[in-house]
Amino acid sequence: ETGVTQSPTHLIKTRGQQVTLRCSSQSGHNTVSWYQQALGQGPQFIFQYYREEENGRGNFPPRFSGLQFPNYSSELNVNALELDDSALYLCASSSLGGTSGRRDEQFFGPGTRLTVL
Amino acid sequence: DAKTTQPTSMDCAEGRAANLPCNHSTISGNEYVYWYRQIHSQGPQYIIHGLKNNETNEMASLIITEDRKSSTLILPHATLRDTAVYYCIVRPYPISGGYQKVTFGTGTKLQVIP
């Protein structure tokens, strides 16, 4: 089975710009979650998508938005970038409601390192 | 999700067992204990989870106290590749279509020493 992939690996933007990050879920997974990890901190939950609908959100403002596509891949969009948005953005996929016995696991991608100048 | 407390850092000699403790005194009855680890510059990796019984898989063992207020992750023979940040998390078991939020703390930085 293929793992979770994310693109791009690294990205540099300036304050006020908009950015789109992409994630391809692991084969057979129907749920994707996004996390923000600042330097030296644990990942912080942004939101989760299941069957193309957002079904859970952490403490992040509306300028953080997302999409999930019919093939279960996903995008994270951030508008009006701020310096504090500089972080590693992680995508994780899992198989809620699936037949896999491993539905308890979230599989994380390698992340996208975003730097806002 | 219940809050967890872990030591900030630990050292372990290569080949010895690494025992990583976690306190979760406010855990509720439907919450499981999960462990993930994050090797530098990579995404977190699932290790193991359990409810109240001890669990073992190819990576590690999980020992949960009878009152479920604490647990210990055991890496039986630590190698240099086990150097990572280890996160202990408690959360309800995911249900179909359910909320899958995972709340990470700052974890324990395990350094395996040659």
mmCIF file with all atom_site columns, C-alpha atoms in Angstrom:
data_model
loop_
_atom_site.group_PDB
_atom_site.id
_atom_site.type_symbol
_atom_site.label_atom_id
_atom_site.label_alt_id
_atom_site.label_comp_id
_atom_site.label_asym_id
_atom_site.label_entity_id
_atom_site.label_seq_id
_atom_site.pdbx_PDB_ins_code
_atom_site.Cartn_x
_atom_site.Cartn_y
_atom_site.Cartn_z
_atom_site.occupancy
_atom_site.B_iso_or_equiv
_atom_site.pdbx_formal_charge
_atom_site.auth_seq_id
_atom_site.auth_comp_id
_atom_site.auth_asym_id
_atom_site.auth_atom_id
_atom_site.pdbx_PDB_model_num
ATOM 1   C CA . GLU A 1 1   ? 0.000   0.000  0.000  1.00 0.00 ? 1   GLU A CA 1
ATOM 2   C CA . THR A 1 2   ? 1.211   3.524  -0.762 1.00 0.00 ? 2   THR A CA 1
ATOM 3   C CA . GLY A 1 3   ? 1.793   5.890  2.115  1.00 0.00 ? 3   GLY A CA 1
ATOM 4   C CA . VAL A 1 4   ? 0.595   9.434  2.743  1.00 0.00 ? 4   VAL A CA 1
ATOM 5   C CA . THR A 1 5   ? 2.313   11.973 0.527  1.00 0.00 ? 5   THR A CA 1
ATOM 6   C CA . GLN A 1 6   ? 2.383   15.757 0.799  1.00 0.00 ? 6   GLN A CA 1
ATOM 7   C CA . SER A 1 7   ? 3.445   18.538 -1.507 1.00 0.00 ? 7   SER A CA 1
ATOM 8   C CA . PRO A 1 8   ? 5.374   20.701 -1.652 1.00 0.00 ? 8   PRO A CA 1
ATOM 9   C CA . THR A 1 9   ? 8.118   19.707 0.786  1.00 0.00 ? 9   THR A CA 1
ATOM 10  C CA . HIS A 1 10  ? 9.109   23.270 1.542  1.00 0.00 ? 10  HIS A CA 1
ATOM 11  C CA . LEU A 1 11  ? 7.484   26.608 0.791  1.00 0.00 ? 11  LEU A CA 1
ATOM 12  C CA . ILE A 1 12  ? 8.358   30.240 1.424  1.00 0.00 ? 12  ILE A CA 1
ATOM 13  C CA . LYS A 1 13  ? 5.673   32.919 1.362  1.00 0.00 ? 13  LYS A CA 1
ATOM 14  C CA . THR A 1 14  ? 5.358   36.509 2.498  1.00 0.00 ? 14  THR A CA 1
ATOM 15  C CA . ARG A 1 15  ? 2.921   37.922 4.998  1.00 0.00 ? 15  ARG A CA 1
ATOM 16  C CA . GLY A 1 16  ? -0.543  38.494 3.544  1.00 0.00 ? 16  GLY A CA 1
ATOM 17  C CA . GLN A 1 17  ? -0.210  35.919 0.788  1.00 0.00 ? 17  GLN A CA 1
ATOM 18  C CA . GLN A 1 18  ? -2.308  32.779 0.387  1.00 0.00 ? 18  GLN A CA 1
ATOM 19  C CA . VAL A 1 19  ? -1.012  29.207 0.283  1.00 0.00 ? 19  VAL A CA 1
ATOM 20  C CA . THR A 1 20  ? -2.383  25.793 -0.731 1.00 0.00 ? 20  THR A CA 1
ATOM 21  C CA . LEU A 1 21  ? -0.873  22.584 0.601  1.00 0.00 ? 21  LEU A CA 1
ATOM 22  C CA . ARG A 1 22  ? -1.742  19.167 -0.794 1.00 0.00 ? 22  ARG A CA 1
ATOM 23  C CA . CYS A 1 23  ? -2.062  15.692 0.631  1.00 0.00 ? 23  CYS A CA 1
ATOM 24  C CA . SER A 1 24  ? -2.682  12.290 -0.915 1.00 0.00 ? 24  SER A CA 1
ATOM 25  C CA . SER A 1 25  ? -4.177  9.809  1.526  1.00 0.00 ? 25  SER A CA 1
ATOM 26  C CA . GLN A 1 26  ? -2.958  6.296  1.992  1.00 0.00 ? 26  GLN A CA 1
ATOM 27  C CA . SER A 1 27  ? -4.729  3.871  -0.329 1.00 0.00 ? 27  SER A CA 1
ATOM 28  C CA . GLY A 1 28  ? -8.127  2.826  1.061  1.00 0.00 ? 28  GLY A CA 1
ATOM 29  C CA . HIS A 1 29  ? -8.340  5.634  3.626  1.00 0.00 ? 29  HIS A CA 1
ATOM 30  C CA . ASN A 1 30  ? -11.403 7.883  3.636  1.00 0.00 ? 30  ASN A CA 1
ATOM 31  C CA . THR A 1 31  ? -10.538 10.367 6.385  1.00 0.00 ? 31  THR A CA 1
ATOM 32  C CA . VAL A 1 32  ? -7.896  13.055 6.421  1.00 0.00 ? 32  VAL A CA 1
ATOM 33  C CA . SER A 1 33  ? -6.798  15.352 9.240  1.00 0.00 ? 33  SER A CA 1
ATOM 34  C CA . TRP A 1 34  ? -4.480  18.353 9.140  1.00 0.00 ? 34  TRP A CA 1
ATOM 35  C CA . TYR A 1 35  ? -2.115  19.460 11.905 1.00 0.00 ? 35  TYR A CA 1
ATOM 36  C CA . GLN A 1 36  ? 0.167   22.444 12.462 1.00 0.00 ? 36  GLN A CA 1
ATOM 37  C CA . GLN A 1 37  ? 3.444   21.861 14.278 1.00 0.00 ? 37  GLN A CA 1
ATOM 38  C CA . ALA A 1 38  ? 5.444   24.873 15.427 1.00 0.00 ? 38  ALA A CA 1
ATOM 39  C CA . LEU A 1 39  ? 9.116   24.406 16.203 1.00 0.00 ? 39  LEU A CA 1
ATOM 40  C CA . GLY A 1 40  ? 9.619   22.522 19.471 1.00 0.00 ? 40  GLY A CA 1
ATOM 41  C CA . GLN A 1 41  ? 5.905   21.848 19.953 1.00 0.00 ? 41  GLN A CA 1
ATOM 42  C CA . GLY A 1 42  ? 3.640   18.881 19.394 1.00 0.00 ? 42  GLY A CA 1
ATOM 43  C CA . PRO A 1 43  ? 1.286   18.885 16.404 1.00 0.00 ? 43  PRO A CA 1
ATOM 44  C CA . GLN A 1 44  ? -1.918  20.898 16.873 1.00 0.00 ? 44  GLN A CA 1
ATOM 45  C CA . PHE A 1 45  ? -5.140  19.664 15.264 1.00 0.00 ? 45  PHE A CA 1
ATOM 46  C CA . ILE A 1 46  ? -6.560  22.009 12.591 1.00 0.00 ? 46  ILE A CA 1
ATOM 47  C CA . PHE A 1 47  ? -9.496  20.040 11.136 1.00 0.00 ? 47  PHE A CA 1
ATOM 48  C CA . GLN A 1 48  ? -10.642 16.708 9.780  1.00 0.00 ? 48  GLN A CA 1
ATOM 49  C CA . TYR A 1 49  ? -12.492 15.728 6.597  1.00 0.00 ? 49  TYR A CA 1
ATOM 50  C CA . TYR A 1 50  ? -14.615 12.629 6.130  1.00 0.00 ? 50  TYR A CA 1
ATOM 51  C CA . ARG A 1 51  ? -16.499 11.942 2.898  1.00 0.00 ? 51  ARG A CA 1
ATOM 52  C CA . GLU A 1 52  ? -15.664 15.427 1.622  1.00 0.00 ? 52  GLU A CA 1
ATOM 53  C CA . GLU A 1 53  ? -17.213 17.174 4.651  1.00 0.00 ? 53  GLU A CA 1
ATOM 54  C CA . GLU A 1 54  ? -15.431 18.869 7.527  1.00 0.00 ? 54  GLU A CA 1
ATOM 55  C CA . ASN A 1 55  ? -16.486 16.953 10.650 1.00 0.00 ? 55  ASN A CA 1
ATOM 56  C CA . GLY A 1 56  ? -14.200 18.381 13.302 1.00 0.00 ? 56  GLY A CA 1
ATOM 57  C CA . ARG A 1 57  ? -12.149 21.524 13.837 1.00 0.00 ? 57  ARG A CA 1
ATOM 58  C CA . GLY A 1 58  ? -9.547  22.689 16.313 1.00 0.00 ? 58  GLY A CA 1
ATOM 59  C CA . ASN A 1 59  ? -8.900  26.213 17.572 1.00 0.00 ? 59  ASN A CA 1
ATOM 60  C CA . PHE A 1 60  ? -7.920  27.764 14.233 1.00 0.00 ? 60  PHE A CA 1
ATOM 61  C CA . PRO A 1 61  ? -9.461  30.851 12.550 1.00 0.00 ? 61  PRO A CA 1
ATOM 62  C CA . PRO A 1 62  ? -11.622 30.655 9.392  1.00 0.00 ? 62  PRO A CA 1
ATOM 63  C CA . ARG A 1 63  ? -8.705  31.724 7.188  1.00 0.00 ? 63  ARG A CA 1
ATOM 64  C CA . PHE A 1 64  ? -7.607  28.082 7.555  1.00 0.00 ? 64  PHE A CA 1
ATOM 65  C CA . SER A 1 65  ? -9.845  26.096 5.222  1.00 0.00 ? 65  SER A CA 1
ATOM 66  C CA . GLY A 1 66  ? -9.749  22.777 3.471  1.00 0.00 ? 66  GLY A CA 1
ATOM 67  C CA . LEU A 1 67  ? -11.147 20.484 0.849  1.00 0.00 ? 67  LEU A CA 1
ATOM 68  C CA . GLN A 1 68  ? -11.380 16.763 0.409  1.00 0.00 ? 68  GLN A CA 1
ATOM 69  C CA . PHE A 1 69  ? -11.863 15.327 -3.074 1.00 0.00 ? 69  PHE A CA 1
ATOM 70  C CA . PRO A 1 70  ? -13.747 12.188 -4.191 1.00 0.00 ? 70  PRO A CA 1
ATOM 71  C CA . ASN A 1 71  ? -10.448 10.295 -4.369 1.00 0.00 ? 71  ASN A CA 1
ATOM 72  C CA . TYR A 1 72  ? -9.912  11.283 -0.696 1.00 0.00 ? 72  TYR A CA 1
ATOM 73  C CA . SER A 1 73  ? -6.958  13.552 -1.439 1.00 0.00 ? 73  SER A CA 1
ATOM 74  C CA . SER A 1 74  ? -7.075  16.871 0.377  1.00 0.00 ? 74  SER A CA 1
ATOM 75  C CA . GLU A 1 75  ? -5.979  20.490 0.366  1.00 0.00 ? 75  GLU A CA 1
ATOM 76  C CA . LEU A 1 76  ? -5.258  22.916 3.175  1.00 0.00 ? 76  LEU A CA 1
ATOM 77  C CA . ASN A 1 77  ? -5.656  26.577 2.276  1.00 0.00 ? 77  ASN A CA 1
ATOM 78  C CA . VAL A 1 78  ? -4.415  29.423 4.430  1.00 0.00 ? 78  VAL A CA 1
ATOM 79  C CA . ASN A 1 79  ? -5.348  33.005 3.562  1.00 0.00 ? 79  ASN A CA 1
ATOM 80  C CA . ALA A 1 80  ? -3.765  36.237 4.756  1.00 0.00 ? 80  ALA A CA 1
ATOM 81  C CA . LEU A 1 81  ? -0.634  34.524 5.990  1.00 0.00 ? 81  LEU A CA 1
ATOM 82  C CA . GLU A 1 82  ? 0.878   35.718 9.247  1.00 0.00 ? 82  GLU A CA 1
ATOM 83  C CA . LEU A 1 83  ? 4.409   35.261 10.556 1.00 0.00 ? 83  LEU A CA 1
ATOM 84  C CA . ASP A 1 84  ? 3.102   32.838 13.214 1.00 0.00 ? 84  ASP A CA 1
ATOM 85  C CA . ASP A 1 85  ? 1.803   30.534 10.492 1.00 0.00 ? 85  ASP A CA 1
ATOM 86  C CA . SER A 1 86  ? 5.389   29.428 9.907  1.00 0.00 ? 86  SER A CA 1
ATOM 87  C CA . ALA A 1 87  ? 5.345   25.759 10.854 1.00 0.00 ? 87  ALA A CA 1
ATOM 88  C CA . LEU A 1 88  ? 5.406   22.166 9.677  1.00 0.00 ? 88  LEU A CA 1
ATOM 89  C CA . TYR A 1 89  ? 1.975   21.211 8.323  1.00 0.00 ? 89  TYR A CA 1
ATOM 90  C CA . LEU A 1 90  ? 1.130   17.544 8.665  1.00 0.00 ? 90  LEU A CA 1
ATOM 91  C CA . CYS A 1 91  ? -1.573  15.538 6.978  1.00 0.00 ? 91  CYS A CA 1
ATOM 92  C CA . ALA A 1 92  ? -2.811  12.246 8.435  1.00 0.00 ? 92  ALA A CA 1
ATOM 93  C CA . SER A 1 93  ? -5.161  9.696  6.902  1.00 0.00 ? 93  SER A CA 1
ATOM 94  C CA . SER A 1 94  ? -7.194  6.922  8.436  1.00 0.00 ? 94  SER A CA 1
ATOM 95  C CA . SER A 1 95  ? -10.026 4.582  7.571  1.00 0.00 ? 95  SER A CA 1
ATOM 96  C CA . LEU A 1 96  ? -13.077 5.396  9.658  1.00 0.00 ? 96  LEU A CA 1
ATOM 97  C CA . GLY A 1 97  ? -15.924 3.013  9.035  1.00 0.00 ? 97  GLY A CA 1
ATOM 98  C CA . GLY A 1 98  ? -13.786 0.824  6.856  1.00 0.00 ? 98  GLY A CA 1
ATOM 99  C CA . THR A 1 99  ? -13.313 -2.887 6.994  1.00 0.00 ? 99  THR A CA 1
ATOM 100 C CA . SER A 1 100 ? -9.650  -2.621 7.849  1.00 0.00 ? 100 SER A CA 1
ATOM 101 C CA . GLY A 1 101 ? -8.825  -3.850 11.312 1.00 0.00 ? 101 GLY A CA 1
ATOM 102 C CA . ARG A 1 102 ? -6.344  -0.993 11.621 1.00 0.00 ? 102 ARG A CA 1
ATOM 103 C CA . ARG A 1 103 ? -8.890  1.835  11.614 1.00 0.00 ? 103 ARG A CA 1
ATOM 104 C CA . ASP A 1 104 ? -7.541  3.024  14.919 1.00 0.00 ? 104 ASP A CA 1
ATOM 105 C CA . GLU A 1 105 ? -4.332  4.236  13.320 1.00 0.00 ? 105 GLU A CA 1
ATOM 106 C CA . GLN A 1 106 ? -3.634  7.573  11.763 1.00 0.00 ? 106 GLN A CA 1
ATOM 107 C CA . PHE A 1 107 ? -0.887  7.509  9.154  1.00 0.00 ? 107 PHE A CA 1
ATOM 108 C CA . PHE A 1 108 ? 1.016   10.769 8.880  1.00 0.00 ? 108 PHE A CA 1
ATOM 109 C CA . GLY A 1 109 ? 2.744   12.221 5.856  1.00 0.00 ? 109 GLY A CA 1
ATOM 110 C CA . PRO A 1 110 ? 6.213   13.786 6.002  1.00 0.00 ? 110 PRO A CA 1
ATOM 111 C CA . GLY A 1 111 ? 4.804   17.304 6.182  1.00 0.00 ? 111 GLY A CA 1
ATOM 112 C CA . THR A 1 112 ? 5.224   20.603 4.376  1.00 0.00 ? 112 THR A CA 1
ATOM 113 C CA . ARG A 1 113 ? 7.558   23.153 5.949  1.00 0.00 ? 113 ARG A CA 1
ATOM 114 C CA . LEU A 1 114 ? 6.013   26.609 5.480  1.00 0.00 ? 114 LEU A CA 1
ATOM 115 C CA . THR A 1 115 ? 8.059   29.732 6.157  1.00 0.00 ? 115 THR A CA 1
ATOM 116 C CA . VAL A 1 116 ? 6.311   33.098 6.203  1.00 0.00 ? 116 VAL A CA 1
ATOM 117 C CA . LEU A 1 117 ? 8.559   36.141 5.857  1.00 0.00 ? 117 LEU A CA 1
ATOM 118 C CA . ASP B 2 1   ? -9.337  14.651 25.394 1.00 0.00 ? 1   ASP B CA 1
ATOM 119 C CA . ALA B 2 2   ? -7.665  13.960 28.747 1.00 0.00 ? 2   ALA B CA 1
ATOM 120 C CA . LYS B 2 3   ? -4.405  15.755 29.480 1.00 0.00 ? 3   LYS B CA 1
ATOM 121 C CA . THR B 2 4   ? -1.197  13.729 29.724 1.00 0.00 ? 4   THR B CA 1
ATOM 122 C CA . THR B 2 5   ? 2.070   14.426 31.530 1.00 0.00 ? 5   THR B CA 1
ATOM 123 C CA . GLN B 2 6   ? 5.399   13.082 30.292 1.00 0.00 ? 6   GLN B CA 1
ATOM 124 C CA . PRO B 2 7   ? 9.018   13.780 31.224 1.00 0.00 ? 7   PRO B CA 1
ATOM 125 C CA . THR B 2 8   ? 10.646  16.256 28.882 1.00 0.00 ? 8   THR B CA 1
ATOM 126 C CA . SER B 2 9   ? 13.610  14.048 28.046 1.00 0.00 ? 9   SER B CA 1
ATOM 127 C CA . MET B 2 10  ? 15.221  10.677 28.764 1.00 0.00 ? 10  MET B CA 1
ATOM 128 C CA . ASP B 2 11  ? 18.409  8.853  27.846 1.00 0.00 ? 11  ASP B CA 1
ATOM 129 C CA . CYS B 2 12  ? 18.754  5.118  27.244 1.00 0.00 ? 12  CYS B CA 1
ATOM 130 C CA . ALA B 2 13  ? 21.794  2.993  26.437 1.00 0.00 ? 13  ALA B CA 1
ATOM 131 C CA . GLU B 2 14  ? 21.680  1.164  23.135 1.00 0.00 ? 14  GLU B CA 1
ATOM 132 C CA . GLY B 2 15  ? 20.480  -2.423 23.568 1.00 0.00 ? 15  GLY B CA 1
ATOM 133 C CA . ARG B 2 16  ? 18.779  -1.724 26.881 1.00 0.00 ? 16  ARG B CA 1
ATOM 134 C CA . ALA B 2 17  ? 15.063  -1.408 27.475 1.00 0.00 ? 17  ALA B CA 1
ATOM 135 C CA . ALA B 2 18  ? 13.635  2.089  27.262 1.00 0.00 ? 18  ALA B CA 1
ATOM 136 C CA . ASN B 2 19  ? 10.742  2.701  29.645 1.00 0.00 ? 19  ASN B CA 1
ATOM 137 C CA . LEU B 2 20  ? 8.771   5.852  28.895 1.00 0.00 ? 20  LEU B CA 1
ATOM 138 C CA . PRO B 2 21  ? 6.191   6.854  31.527 1.00 0.00 ? 21  PRO B CA 1
ATOM 139 C CA . CYS B 2 22  ? 2.983   8.799  31.042 1.00 0.00 ? 22  CYS B CA 1
ATOM 140 C CA . ASN B 2 23  ? 0.486   10.108 33.570 1.00 0.00 ? 23  ASN B CA 1
ATOM 141 C CA . HIS B 2 24  ? -3.149  10.508 32.552 1.00 0.00 ? 24  HIS B CA 1
ATOM 142 C CA . SER B 2 25  ? -4.965  10.794 35.862 1.00 0.00 ? 25  SER B CA 1
ATOM 143 C CA . THR B 2 26  ? -8.110  12.358 34.327 1.00 0.00 ? 26  THR B CA 1
ATOM 144 C CA . ILE B 2 27  ? -8.659  9.617  31.751 1.00 0.00 ? 27  ILE B CA 1
ATOM 145 C CA . SER B 2 28  ? -12.299 8.645  31.338 1.00 0.00 ? 28  SER B CA 1
ATOM 146 C CA . GLY B 2 29  ? -13.774 5.200  30.863 1.00 0.00 ? 29  GLY B CA 1
ATOM 147 C CA . ASN B 2 30  ? -14.112 5.346  27.075 1.00 0.00 ? 30  ASN B CA 1
ATOM 148 C CA . GLU B 2 31  ? -10.654 6.783  26.399 1.00 0.00 ? 31  GLU B CA 1
ATOM 149 C CA . TYR B 2 32  ? -7.783  4.741  25.033 1.00 0.00 ? 32  TYR B CA 1
ATOM 150 C CA . VAL B 2 33  ? -4.062  5.344  25.522 1.00 0.00 ? 33  VAL B CA 1
ATOM 151 C CA . TYR B 2 34  ? -2.154  5.817  22.284 1.00 0.00 ? 34  TYR B CA 1
ATOM 152 C CA . TRP B 2 35  ? 1.543   6.245  21.677 1.00 0.00 ? 35  TRP B CA 1
ATOM 153 C CA . TYR B 2 36  ? 3.134   7.898  18.655 1.00 0.00 ? 36  TYR B CA 1
ATOM 154 C CA . ARG B 2 37  ? 6.702   8.848  17.959 1.00 0.00 ? 37  ARG B CA 1
ATOM 155 C CA . GLN B 2 38  ? 8.254   11.467 15.721 1.00 0.00 ? 38  GLN B CA 1
ATOM 156 C CA . ILE B 2 39  ? 11.728  11.047 14.369 1.00 0.00 ? 39  ILE B CA 1
ATOM 157 C CA . HIS B 2 40  ? 13.398  14.315 13.474 1.00 0.00 ? 40  HIS B CA 1
ATOM 158 C CA . SER B 2 41  ? 11.911  16.001 10.389 1.00 0.00 ? 41  SER B CA 1
ATOM 159 C CA . GLN B 2 42  ? 9.361   13.227 9.808  1.00 0.00 ? 42  GLN B CA 1
ATOM 160 C CA . GLY B 2 43  ? 5.629   12.899 10.493 1.00 0.00 ? 43  GLY B CA 1
ATOM 161 C CA . PRO B 2 44  ? 4.476   11.130 13.677 1.00 0.00 ? 44  PRO B CA 1
ATOM 162 C CA . GLN B 2 45  ? 4.330   7.343  13.532 1.00 0.00 ? 45  GLN B CA 1
ATOM 163 C CA . TYR B 2 46  ? 1.754   5.224  15.352 1.00 0.00 ? 46  TYR B CA 1
ATOM 164 C CA . ILE B 2 47  ? 3.305   2.762  17.821 1.00 0.00 ? 47  ILE B CA 1
ATOM 165 C CA . ILE B 2 48  ? 0.618   1.089  19.928 1.00 0.00 ? 48  ILE B CA 1
ATOM 166 C CA . HIS B 2 49  ? -2.633  1.681  21.783 1.00 0.00 ? 49  HIS B CA 1
ATOM 167 C CA . GLY B 2 50  ? -4.619  0.063  24.591 1.00 0.00 ? 50  GLY B CA 1
ATOM 168 C CA . LEU B 2 51  ? -7.627  0.439  26.857 1.00 0.00 ? 51  LEU B CA 1
ATOM 169 C CA . LYS B 2 52  ? -6.861  -1.406 30.085 1.00 0.00 ? 52  LYS B CA 1
ATOM 170 C CA . ASN B 2 53  ? -5.008  -4.588 29.222 1.00 0.00 ? 53  ASN B CA 1
ATOM 171 C CA . ASN B 2 54  ? -1.310  -4.680 28.485 1.00 0.00 ? 54  ASN B CA 1
ATOM 172 C CA . GLU B 2 55  ? -0.548  -4.737 24.780 1.00 0.00 ? 55  GLU B CA 1
ATOM 173 C CA . THR B 2 56  ? 2.444   -5.856 22.736 1.00 0.00 ? 56  THR B CA 1
ATOM 174 C CA . ASN B 2 57  ? 3.269   -5.579 19.062 1.00 0.00 ? 57  ASN B CA 1
ATOM 175 C CA . GLU B 2 58  ? 6.363   -5.773 16.905 1.00 0.00 ? 58  GLU B CA 1
ATOM 176 C CA . MET B 2 59  ? 7.482   -2.307 17.970 1.00 0.00 ? 59  MET B CA 1
ATOM 177 C CA . ALA B 2 60  ? 6.780   -2.040 21.684 1.00 0.00 ? 60  ALA B CA 1
ATOM 178 C CA . SER B 2 61  ? 4.833   -3.069 24.774 1.00 0.00 ? 61  SER B CA 1
ATOM 179 C CA . LEU B 2 62  ? 2.291   -0.926 26.590 1.00 0.00 ? 62  LEU B CA 1
ATOM 180 C CA . ILE B 2 63  ? 1.693   -1.396 30.306 1.00 0.00 ? 63  ILE B CA 1
ATOM 181 C CA . ILE B 2 64  ? -1.389  0.333  31.737 1.00 0.00 ? 64  ILE B CA 1
ATOM 182 C CA . THR B 2 65  ? -1.900  0.475  35.489 1.00 0.00 ? 65  THR B CA 1
ATOM 183 C CA . GLU B 2 66  ? -5.017  -1.095 36.951 1.00 0.00 ? 66  GLU B CA 1
ATOM 184 C CA . ASP B 2 67  ? -6.543  2.308  37.770 1.00 0.00 ? 67  ASP B CA 1
ATOM 185 C CA . ARG B 2 68  ? -5.625  3.473  34.219 1.00 0.00 ? 68  ARG B CA 1
ATOM 186 C CA . LYS B 2 69  ? -4.135  6.688  35.560 1.00 0.00 ? 69  LYS B CA 1
ATOM 187 C CA . SER B 2 70  ? -0.701  6.002  34.132 1.00 0.00 ? 70  SER B CA 1
ATOM 188 C CA . SER B 2 71  ? 1.050   3.880  31.539 1.00 0.00 ? 71  SER B CA 1
ATOM 189 C CA . THR B 2 72  ? 4.526   2.925  30.386 1.00 0.00 ? 72  THR B CA 1
ATOM 190 C CA . LEU B 2 73  ? 5.744   2.382  26.855 1.00 0.00 ? 73  LEU B CA 1
ATOM 191 C CA . ILE B 2 74  ? 8.542   -0.167 26.691 1.00 0.00 ? 74  ILE B CA 1
ATOM 192 C CA . LEU B 2 75  ? 10.999  -0.466 23.820 1.00 0.00 ? 75  LEU B CA 1
ATOM 193 C CA . PRO B 2 76  ? 12.640  -3.791 24.744 1.00 0.00 ? 76  PRO B CA 1
ATOM 194 C CA . HIS B 2 77  ? 15.981  -3.315 22.998 1.00 0.00 ? 77  HIS B CA 1
ATOM 195 C CA . ALA B 2 78  ? 16.512  0.318  22.093 1.00 0.00 ? 78  ALA B CA 1
ATOM 196 C CA . THR B 2 79  ? 18.541  1.127  18.986 1.00 0.00 ? 79  THR B CA 1
ATOM 197 C CA . LEU B 2 80  ? 19.945  4.424  17.753 1.00 0.00 ? 80  LEU B CA 1
ATOM 198 C CA . ARG B 2 81  ? 17.037  4.586  15.291 1.00 0.00 ? 81  ARG B CA 1
ATOM 199 C CA . ASP B 2 82  ? 14.642  4.795  18.242 1.00 0.00 ? 82  ASP B CA 1
ATOM 200 C CA . THR B 2 83  ? 15.921  8.289  19.066 1.00 0.00 ? 83  THR B CA 1
ATOM 201 C CA . ALA B 2 84  ? 12.777  10.401 18.681 1.00 0.00 ? 84  ALA B CA 1
ATOM 202 C CA . VAL B 2 85  ? 10.084  12.379 20.485 1.00 0.00 ? 85  VAL B CA 1
ATOM 203 C CA . TYR B 2 86  ? 7.487   10.031 21.979 1.00 0.00 ? 86  TYR B CA 1
ATOM 204 C CA . TYR B 2 87  ? 3.928   11.261 22.478 1.00 0.00 ? 87  TYR B CA 1
ATOM 205 C CA . CYS B 2 88  ? 1.414   9.729  24.863 1.00 0.00 ? 88  CYS B CA 1
ATOM 206 C CA . ILE B 2 89  ? -2.178  10.594 23.972 1.00 0.00 ? 89  ILE B CA 1
ATOM 207 C CA . VAL B 2 90  ? -5.555  9.632  25.392 1.00 0.00 ? 90  VAL B CA 1
ATOM 208 C CA . ARG B 2 91  ? -8.719  9.815  23.300 1.00 0.00 ? 91  ARG B CA 1
ATOM 209 C CA . PRO B 2 92  ? -11.939 7.948  22.590 1.00 0.00 ? 92  PRO B CA 1
ATOM 210 C CA . TYR B 2 93  ? -11.742 5.087  20.120 1.00 0.00 ? 93  TYR B CA 1
ATOM 211 C CA . PRO B 2 94  ? -12.652 6.396  16.639 1.00 0.00 ? 94  PRO B CA 1
ATOM 212 C CA . ILE B 2 95  ? -16.100 5.434  15.372 1.00 0.00 ? 95  ILE B CA 1
ATOM 213 C CA . SER B 2 96  ? -17.441 5.344  11.848 1.00 0.00 ? 96  SER B CA 1
ATOM 214 C CA . GLY B 2 97  ? -17.521 8.892  10.543 1.00 0.00 ? 97  GLY B CA 1
ATOM 215 C CA . GLY B 2 98  ? -16.503 10.115 13.937 1.00 0.00 ? 98  GLY B CA 1
ATOM 216 C CA . TYR B 2 99  ? -14.182 12.839 15.039 1.00 0.00 ? 99  TYR B CA 1
ATOM 217 C CA . GLN B 2 100 ? -10.576 11.710 14.877 1.00 0.00 ? 100 GLN B CA 1
ATOM 218 C CA . LYS B 2 101 ? -8.815  14.621 16.632 1.00 0.00 ? 101 LYS B CA 1
ATOM 219 C CA . VAL B 2 102 ? -5.532  13.679 18.248 1.00 0.00 ? 102 VAL B CA 1
ATOM 220 C CA . THR B 2 103 ? -4.259  16.113 20.877 1.00 0.00 ? 103 THR B CA 1
ATOM 221 C CA . PHE B 2 104 ? -0.487  16.016 21.165 1.00 0.00 ? 104 PHE B CA 1
ATOM 222 C CA . GLY B 2 105 ? 1.443   17.428 24.105 1.00 0.00 ? 105 GLY B CA 1
ATOM 223 C CA . THR B 2 106 ? 5.160   18.171 23.927 1.00 0.00 ? 106 THR B CA 1
ATOM 224 C CA . GLY B 2 107 ? 6.173   14.523 24.428 1.00 0.00 ? 107 GLY B CA 1
ATOM 225 C CA . THR B 2 108 ? 9.374   12.923 25.731 1.00 0.00 ? 108 THR B CA 1
ATOM 226 C CA . LYS B 2 109 ? 12.565  13.322 23.762 1.00 0.00 ? 109 LYS B CA 1
ATOM 227 C CA . LEU B 2 110 ? 14.304  9.930  23.966 1.00 0.00 ? 110 LEU B CA 1
ATOM 228 C CA . GLN B 2 111 ? 18.015  9.914  23.207 1.00 0.00 ? 111 GLN B CA 1
ATOM 229 C CA . VAL B 2 112 ? 19.515  6.448  22.663 1.00 0.00 ? 112 VAL B CA 1
ATOM 230 C CA . ILE B 2 113 ? 23.207  6.523  23.479 1.00 0.00 ? 113 ILE B CA 1
ATOM 231 C CA . PRO B 2 114 ? 25.769  4.197  21.825 1.00 0.00 ? 114 PRO B CA 1
#
